[in-house]
Each structure stands twice: as C-alpha cells, then as structure tokens.
Amino acid sequence: MSSVKQKQEVDVVIEMMEIYINSILYKRKLYPEAIFRIRKAYNIPVYVSIYSALNDYIAQTLKAAREMLRNRKIRRMEMIIFEDPDNPMESYVFNLQYLGLVMENDENMSAFEEELRQSLLSLDARMKNLNRLPESKDVKFKILLHTTESAYVRIGNDPHL
C-alpha cells in the first residue's frame, strides 16, 4: 500500500477514535450538553466538543496515537471513566490492529465506513442501557494508549509525544 493510502487509512481511524471519544463523553454526560455541537459523520449525527481544554487533551492523545498507528506500534486505545483512578467505573477498549486493506480499493473503503457507522450505532445503543453515572464533579476520564514495548521506550524519549 502506498504511503498516501496508508496515511488516509490512519486518518480515518483517528477520526473515528475522536468521534467515539466525543460520543462517549456526550452520552455518559461527563460534560454539560452545551459544550457539544451536532455534526454528521458516516451519515449519522454525532456530537463533538467545542470546549478547547477538552479538545486539546483529545487532540494531543490522538496525535500520539496517529504516530504509533502509522508505525504499527499501538495495540489498542482505552477510555476509562472513574472517580477513583484505582477503581474504574467504566472502560471502553478499542482494538487497533493494522491490516492495511481498507484503502486498497473503493469497495473496501465503503465497507470499512459502513462498519464504522454500524459500530457507532451499536455503541450508542449499548450506552442507552447503562446506569447513570454519579452526578459528582469528581467523575473524570482518561485515555490510555496500549503500545508495543518498543513504542513505550520511544515515547518516553520523545518530548513531542
């Protein structure tokens, strides 16, 4: 696969991760509804934050994830909701196994986009059945990037990631 197609594929996956993160934050009401705006992605409505501090955190995390995905150094991304960091309330795990097949042709890309759309709808349906989170100001979230061992060492030595 050409590097242009690989970059496009990585960009699609990272965009999807951003949509997932925002969807979870919105649906689980970790932030007020007023900081989200509706937009369309993959022919379905999604909510996206307009809160700059939150967007900066997500962008920095996804910047590191993008670099690791390009280099095949990331295994999965995990979003954890918690009051006590040692006792997670919820965890959302996204396996990011690189297959390199999506951008080979338009048919693969269309199928991939449909799978993404269906997974968003599935996530939305599953979250509707969850109990409400406590209305405490102490409920927080964090995003973890699970990497290969060599990526872990590299990240520790790279101040830009």
PDB file of C-alpha atoms in Angstrom:
ATOM      1  CA  MET A   1       0.000   0.000   0.000  1.00  0.00           C
ATOM      2  CA  SER A   2       1.294   3.448  -0.847  1.00  0.00           C
ATOM      3  CA  SER A   3       2.229   5.815   1.939  1.00  0.00           C
ATOM      4  CA  VAL A   4      -0.547   8.185   0.802  1.00  0.00           C
ATOM      5  CA  LYS A   5      -3.159   5.453   1.167  1.00  0.00           C
ATOM      6  CA  GLN A   6      -1.691   4.373   4.489  1.00  0.00           C
ATOM      7  CA  LYS A   7      -1.891   7.980   5.741  1.00  0.00           C
ATOM      8  CA  GLN A   8      -5.509   8.224   4.583  1.00  0.00           C
ATOM      9  CA  GLU A   9      -6.359   4.991   6.352  1.00  0.00           C
ATOM     10  CA  VAL A  10      -4.699   6.124   9.582  1.00  0.00           C
ATOM     11  CA  ASP A  11      -6.516   9.470   9.345  1.00  0.00           C
ATOM     12  CA  VAL A  12      -9.880   7.685   9.024  1.00  0.00           C
ATOM     13  CA  VAL A  13      -9.150   5.519  12.071  1.00  0.00           C
ATOM     14  CA  ILE A  14      -8.037   8.529  14.149  1.00  0.00           C
ATOM     15  CA  GLU A  15     -11.112  10.493  13.082  1.00  0.00           C
ATOM     16  CA  MET A  16     -13.229   7.565  14.195  1.00  0.00           C
ATOM     17  CA  MET A  17     -11.481   7.435  17.569  1.00  0.00           C
ATOM     18  CA  GLU A  18     -12.228  11.136  18.037  1.00  0.00           C
ATOM     19  CA  ILE A  19     -15.891  10.503  17.252  1.00  0.00           C
ATOM     20  CA  TYR A  20     -16.016   7.568  19.674  1.00  0.00           C
ATOM     21  CA  ILE A  21     -14.429   9.609  22.472  1.00  0.00           C
ATOM     22  CA  ASN A  22     -16.792  12.540  21.955  1.00  0.00           C
ATOM     23  CA  SER A  23     -19.795  10.221  21.703  1.00  0.00           C
ATOM     24  CA  ILE A  24     -18.948   8.534  24.990  1.00  0.00           C
ATOM     25  CA  LEU A  25     -18.347  11.852  26.750  1.00  0.00           C
ATOM     26  CA  TYR A  26     -21.652  13.201  25.462  1.00  0.00           C
ATOM     27  CA  LYS A  27     -23.776  10.101  26.076  1.00  0.00           C
ATOM     28  CA  ARG A  28     -22.320   9.466  29.539  1.00  0.00           C
ATOM     29  CA  LYS A  29     -22.767  13.182  30.402  1.00  0.00           C
ATOM     30  CA  LEU A  30     -19.240  13.744  31.671  1.00  0.00           C
ATOM     31  CA  TYR A  31     -19.538  17.326  30.420  1.00  0.00           C
ATOM     32  CA  PRO A  32     -22.558  19.621  30.013  1.00  0.00           C
ATOM     33  CA  GLU A  33     -24.509  19.133  26.793  1.00  0.00           C
ATOM     34  CA  ALA A  34     -23.890  22.808  25.978  1.00  0.00           C
ATOM     35  CA  ILE A  35     -20.237  22.143  25.075  1.00  0.00           C
ATOM     36  CA  PHE A  36     -21.204  19.756  22.275  1.00  0.00           C
ATOM     37  CA  ARG A  37     -22.355  20.530  18.761  1.00  0.00           C
ATOM     38  CA  ILE A  38     -24.013  18.093  16.433  1.00  0.00           C
ATOM     39  CA  ARG A  39     -22.455  17.223  13.094  1.00  0.00           C
ATOM     40  CA  LYS A  40     -22.747  14.411  10.603  1.00  0.00           C
ATOM     41  CA  ALA A  41     -20.211  11.634  10.186  1.00  0.00           C
ATOM     42  CA  TYR A  42     -20.726   8.482   8.166  1.00  0.00           C
ATOM     43  CA  ASN A  43     -24.308   9.618   7.514  1.00  0.00           C
ATOM     44  CA  ILE A  44     -25.303   9.682  11.174  1.00  0.00           C
ATOM     45  CA  PRO A  45     -25.474  12.559  13.670  1.00  0.00           C
ATOM     46  CA  VAL A  46     -22.586  12.708  16.145  1.00  0.00           C
ATOM     47  CA  TYR A  47     -21.723  15.114  18.949  1.00  0.00           C
ATOM     48  CA  VAL A  48     -18.398  16.934  19.001  1.00  0.00           C
ATOM     49  CA  SER A  49     -16.982  19.053  21.819  1.00  0.00           C
ATOM     50  CA  ILE A  50     -16.333  22.762  21.354  1.00  0.00           C
ATOM     51  CA  TYR A  51     -14.552  23.057  24.723  1.00  0.00           C
ATOM     52  CA  SER A  52     -10.940  23.939  23.931  1.00  0.00           C
ATOM     53  CA  ALA A  53      -9.282  22.395  27.014  1.00  0.00           C
ATOM     54  CA  LEU A  54     -11.028  19.085  26.370  1.00  0.00           C
ATOM     55  CA  ASN A  55     -10.307  19.251  22.649  1.00  0.00           C
ATOM     56  CA  ASP A  56      -6.621  19.916  23.338  1.00  0.00           C
ATOM     57  CA  TYR A  57      -6.356  16.821  25.543  1.00  0.00           C
ATOM     58  CA  ILE A  58      -8.096  14.657  22.953  1.00  0.00           C
ATOM     59  CA  ALA A  59      -6.005  16.123  20.114  1.00  0.00           C
ATOM     60  CA  GLN A  60      -2.710  15.533  21.928  1.00  0.00           C
ATOM     61  CA  THR A  61      -3.671  11.957  22.735  1.00  0.00           C
ATOM     62  CA  LEU A  62      -4.770  11.275  19.170  1.00  0.00           C
ATOM     63  CA  LYS A  63      -1.606  12.883  17.807  1.00  0.00           C
ATOM     64  CA  ALA A  64       0.429  10.285  19.691  1.00  0.00           C
ATOM     65  CA  ALA A  65      -1.977   7.532  18.616  1.00  0.00           C
ATOM     66  CA  ARG A  66      -1.693   8.627  14.965  1.00  0.00           C
ATOM     67  CA  GLU A  67       2.096   8.396  15.047  1.00  0.00           C
ATOM     68  CA  MET A  68       2.014   4.991  16.714  1.00  0.00           C
ATOM     69  CA  LEU A  69      -0.629   3.696  14.309  1.00  0.00           C
ATOM     70  CA  ARG A  70       1.434   4.812  11.305  1.00  0.00           C
ATOM     71  CA  ASN A  71       4.379   2.886  12.712  1.00  0.00           C
ATOM     72  CA  ARG A  72       2.268  -0.100  13.800  1.00  0.00           C
ATOM     73  CA  LYS A  73       3.255   0.439  17.427  1.00  0.00           C
ATOM     74  CA  ILE A  74      -0.182   0.662  19.034  1.00  0.00           C
ATOM     75  CA  ARG A  75      -2.347  -2.263  20.038  1.00  0.00           C
ATOM     76  CA  ARG A  76      -5.395  -0.574  21.485  1.00  0.00           C
ATOM     77  CA  MET A  77      -6.822   2.602  22.921  1.00  0.00           C
ATOM     78  CA  GLU A  78      -8.767   2.570  26.170  1.00  0.00           C
ATOM     79  CA  MET A  79     -11.022   5.243  27.608  1.00  0.00           C
ATOM     80  CA  ILE A  80     -11.596   4.909  31.343  1.00  0.00           C
ATOM     81  CA  ILE A  81     -14.249   6.725  33.375  1.00  0.00           C
ATOM     82  CA  PHE A  82     -13.541   6.956  37.095  1.00  0.00           C
ATOM     83  CA  GLU A  83     -13.909   8.781  40.393  1.00  0.00           C
ATOM     84  CA  ASP A  84     -11.006   6.928  41.963  1.00  0.00           C
ATOM     85  CA  PRO A  85      -8.192   6.226  39.455  1.00  0.00           C
ATOM     86  CA  ASP A  86      -7.619   2.836  41.082  1.00  0.00           C
ATOM     87  CA  ASN A  87     -11.267   1.834  40.693  1.00  0.00           C
ATOM     88  CA  PRO A  88     -12.591   2.449  37.147  1.00  0.00           C
ATOM     89  CA  MET A  89     -16.346   2.771  36.754  1.00  0.00           C
ATOM     90  CA  GLU A  90     -16.376   2.106  33.010  1.00  0.00           C
ATOM     91  CA  SER A  91     -13.827   1.165  30.390  1.00  0.00           C
ATOM     92  CA  TYR A  92     -14.140   1.359  26.613  1.00  0.00           C
ATOM     93  CA  VAL A  93     -11.480  -0.563  24.708  1.00  0.00           C
ATOM     94  CA  PHE A  94     -10.782  -0.079  21.002  1.00  0.00           C
ATOM     95  CA  ASN A  95      -8.507  -2.665  19.425  1.00  0.00           C
ATOM     96  CA  LEU A  96      -6.395  -1.088  16.699  1.00  0.00           C
ATOM     97  CA  GLN A  97      -4.936  -3.925  14.707  1.00  0.00           C
ATOM     98  CA  TYR A  98      -3.480  -2.727  11.457  1.00  0.00           C
ATOM     99  CA  LEU A  99      -4.461  -4.809   8.434  1.00  0.00           C
ATOM    100  CA  GLY A 100      -3.627  -2.393   5.636  1.00  0.00           C
ATOM    101  CA  LEU A 101      -6.581  -3.401   3.488  1.00  0.00           C
ATOM    102  CA  VAL A 102      -9.026  -0.539   3.804  1.00  0.00           C
ATOM    103  CA  MET A 103      -7.726   1.798   1.138  1.00  0.00           C
ATOM    104  CA  GLU A 104      -6.846  -0.857  -1.432  1.00  0.00           C
ATOM    105  CA  ASN A 105      -9.994  -0.014  -3.377  1.00  0.00           C
ATOM    106  CA  ASP A 106     -13.227   1.952  -3.089  1.00  0.00           C
ATOM    107  CA  GLU A 107     -15.208  -1.177  -2.259  1.00  0.00           C
ATOM    108  CA  ASN A 108     -13.027  -1.886   0.788  1.00  0.00           C
ATOM    109  CA  MET A 109     -13.262   1.736   1.910  1.00  0.00           C
ATOM    110  CA  SER A 110     -17.048   1.755   1.551  1.00  0.00           C
ATOM    111  CA  ALA A 111     -17.321  -1.466   3.544  1.00  0.00           C
ATOM    112  CA  PHE A 112     -14.996  -0.054   6.212  1.00  0.00           C
ATOM    113  CA  GLU A 113     -17.016   3.156   6.513  1.00  0.00           C
ATOM    114  CA  GLU A 114     -20.220   1.123   6.829  1.00  0.00           C
ATOM    115  CA  GLU A 115     -18.636  -0.951   9.610  1.00  0.00           C
ATOM    116  CA  LEU A 116     -17.638   2.258  11.384  1.00  0.00           C
ATOM    117  CA  ARG A 117     -21.160   3.607  11.044  1.00  0.00           C
ATOM    118  CA  GLN A 118     -22.640   0.389  12.404  1.00  0.00           C
ATOM    119  CA  SER A 119     -20.195   0.317  15.305  1.00  0.00           C
ATOM    120  CA  LEU A 120     -21.161   3.887  16.262  1.00  0.00           C
ATOM    121  CA  LEU A 121     -24.824   2.949  16.216  1.00  0.00           C
ATOM    122  CA  SER A 122     -24.060  -0.158  18.272  1.00  0.00           C
ATOM    123  CA  LEU A 123     -22.078   1.850  20.829  1.00  0.00           C
ATOM    124  CA  ASP A 124     -24.935   4.329  21.105  1.00  0.00           C
ATOM    125  CA  ALA A 125     -27.471   1.535  21.650  1.00  0.00           C
ATOM    126  CA  ARG A 126     -25.327  -0.123  24.318  1.00  0.00           C
ATOM    127  CA  MET A 127     -24.804   3.109  26.243  1.00  0.00           C
ATOM    128  CA  LYS A 128     -28.565   3.708  26.457  1.00  0.00           C
ATOM    129  CA  ASN A 129     -28.877   0.710  28.783  1.00  0.00           C
ATOM    130  CA  LEU A 130     -26.163   1.820  31.211  1.00  0.00           C
ATOM    131  CA  ASN A 131     -26.974   3.237  34.616  1.00  0.00           C
ATOM    132  CA  ARG A 132     -26.389   6.952  35.011  1.00  0.00           C
ATOM    133  CA  LEU A 133     -23.027   7.983  36.317  1.00  0.00           C
ATOM    134  CA  PRO A 134     -22.955   9.755  39.695  1.00  0.00           C
ATOM    135  CA  GLU A 135     -23.552  13.481  39.369  1.00  0.00           C
ATOM    136  CA  SER A 136     -20.305  14.150  41.174  1.00  0.00           C
ATOM    137  CA  LYS A 137     -17.795  16.688  39.933  1.00  0.00           C
ATOM    138  CA  ASP A 138     -15.164  14.054  40.698  1.00  0.00           C
ATOM    139  CA  VAL A 139     -16.130  11.795  37.775  1.00  0.00           C
ATOM    140  CA  LYS A 140     -13.306  12.033  35.248  1.00  0.00           C
ATOM    141  CA  PHE A 141     -11.912  10.174  32.283  1.00  0.00           C
ATOM    142  CA  LYS A 142      -8.542   9.344  30.846  1.00  0.00           C
ATOM    143  CA  ILE A 143      -7.347   7.822  27.613  1.00  0.00           C
ATOM    144  CA  LEU A 144      -4.695   5.133  27.634  1.00  0.00           C
ATOM    145  CA  LEU A 145      -2.711   4.052  24.595  1.00  0.00           C
ATOM    146  CA  HIS A 146      -1.572   0.449  24.852  1.00  0.00           C
ATOM    147  CA  THR A 147       1.584   0.132  22.795  1.00  0.00           C
ATOM    148  CA  THR A 148       4.238  -2.332  21.857  1.00  0.00           C
ATOM    149  CA  GLU A 149       7.267  -2.429  24.127  1.00  0.00           C
ATOM    150  CA  SER A 150       9.491  -0.656  21.595  1.00  0.00           C
ATOM    151  CA  ALA A 151       6.947   2.164  21.244  1.00  0.00           C
ATOM    152  CA  TYR A 152       6.817   2.584  25.018  1.00  0.00           C
ATOM    153  CA  VAL A 153      10.556   3.191  25.110  1.00  0.00           C
ATOM    154  CA  ARG A 154      10.404   5.613  22.156  1.00  0.00           C
ATOM    155  CA  ILE A 155       7.553   7.640  23.647  1.00  0.00           C
ATOM    156  CA  GLY A 156       9.439   8.016  26.891  1.00  0.00           C
ATOM    157  CA  ASN A 157      12.321   9.552  24.957  1.00  0.00           C
ATOM    158  CA  ASP A 158      10.290  11.809  22.627  1.00  0.00           C
ATOM    159  CA  PRO A 159       9.120  15.081  24.228  1.00  0.00           C
ATOM    160  CA  HIS A 160       6.722  15.741  21.303  1.00  0.00           C
ATOM    161  CA  LEU A 161       4.531  12.713  22.033  1.00  0.00           C
TER     162      LEU A 161
END
